[in-house]
Coordinates of C-alpha atoms in Angstrom, one line a residue:
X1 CA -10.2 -60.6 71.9
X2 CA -12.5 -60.1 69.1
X3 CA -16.1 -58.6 69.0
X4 CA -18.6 -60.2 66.6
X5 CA -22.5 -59.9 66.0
X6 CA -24.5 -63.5 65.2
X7 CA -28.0 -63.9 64.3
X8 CA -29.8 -66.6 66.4
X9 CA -31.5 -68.5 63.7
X10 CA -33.8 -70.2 67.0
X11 CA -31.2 -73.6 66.7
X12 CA -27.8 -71.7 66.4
X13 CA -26.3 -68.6 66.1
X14 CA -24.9 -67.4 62.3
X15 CA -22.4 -64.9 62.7
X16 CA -22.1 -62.2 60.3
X17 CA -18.5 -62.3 59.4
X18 CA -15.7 -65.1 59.7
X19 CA -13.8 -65.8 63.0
X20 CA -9.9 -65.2 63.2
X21 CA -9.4 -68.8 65.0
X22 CA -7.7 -72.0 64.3
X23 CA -9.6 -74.7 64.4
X24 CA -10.1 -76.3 68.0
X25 CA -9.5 -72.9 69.5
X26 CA -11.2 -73.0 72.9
X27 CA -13.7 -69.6 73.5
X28 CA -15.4 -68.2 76.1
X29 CA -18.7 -66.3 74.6
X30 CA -20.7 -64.0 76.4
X31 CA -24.5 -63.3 75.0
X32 CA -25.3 -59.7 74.8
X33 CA -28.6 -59.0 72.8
X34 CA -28.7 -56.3 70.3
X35 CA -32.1 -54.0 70.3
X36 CA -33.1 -53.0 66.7
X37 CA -32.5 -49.6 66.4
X38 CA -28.4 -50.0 67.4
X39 CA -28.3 -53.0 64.3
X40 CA -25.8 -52.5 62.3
X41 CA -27.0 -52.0 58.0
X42 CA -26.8 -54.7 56.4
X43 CA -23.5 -55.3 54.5
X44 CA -23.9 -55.3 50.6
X45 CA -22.5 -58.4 49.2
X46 CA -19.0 -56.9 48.2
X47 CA -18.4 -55.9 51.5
X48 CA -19.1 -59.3 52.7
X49 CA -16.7 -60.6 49.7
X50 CA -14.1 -58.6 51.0
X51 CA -14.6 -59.7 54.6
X52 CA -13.9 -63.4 53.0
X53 CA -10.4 -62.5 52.6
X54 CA -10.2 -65.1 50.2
X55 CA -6.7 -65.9 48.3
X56 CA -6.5 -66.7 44.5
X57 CA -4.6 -66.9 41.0
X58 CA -5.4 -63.0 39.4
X59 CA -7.1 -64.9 36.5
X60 CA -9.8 -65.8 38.4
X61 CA -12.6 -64.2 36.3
X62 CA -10.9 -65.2 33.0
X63 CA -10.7 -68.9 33.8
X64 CA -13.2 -69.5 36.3
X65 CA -14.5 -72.8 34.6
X66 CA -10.9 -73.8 35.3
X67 CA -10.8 -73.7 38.6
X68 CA -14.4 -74.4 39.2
X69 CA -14.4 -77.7 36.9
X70 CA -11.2 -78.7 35.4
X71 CA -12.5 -77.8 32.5
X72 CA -10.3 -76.4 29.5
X73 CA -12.0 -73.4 27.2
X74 CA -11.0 -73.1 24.0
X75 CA -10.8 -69.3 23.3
X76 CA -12.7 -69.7 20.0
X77 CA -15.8 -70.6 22.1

């Protein structure tokens, strides 16, 4: 069982983090609206980086061009 706050948008609801769920995983949601004053702060964008979880090579910042383009960099750039 997970909890999880979502902001209704008016067409769907965003949720603020990432679901633990396979895809196709079959959910029952139940809609419980959150007054104002018990709203959690906002997260500051490393926070929400963290919550990403994401997996990748520890050279990330020195070649992101790689991984973003294919691209090679010559150091004497």
């Amino acid at each position: 069982m997970q909890e999880l706050e979502a902001i209704f948008d008016g067409t769907a609801l965003q949720l603020e983090a990432p679901l633990n769920l396979s895809a196709g995983t079959r959910v029952r949601i139940i809609i419980e609206s959150v007054l104002p004053n018990e709203q959690k702060p906002t997260k500051t964008f490393l926070q929400t980086a963290k919550s990403l979880q994401l997996q990748g090579e520890p050279n990330w910042s020195e070649q992101i061009d790689q991984y973003l383009y294919g691209e090679s960099i010559s150091l004497n750039d």
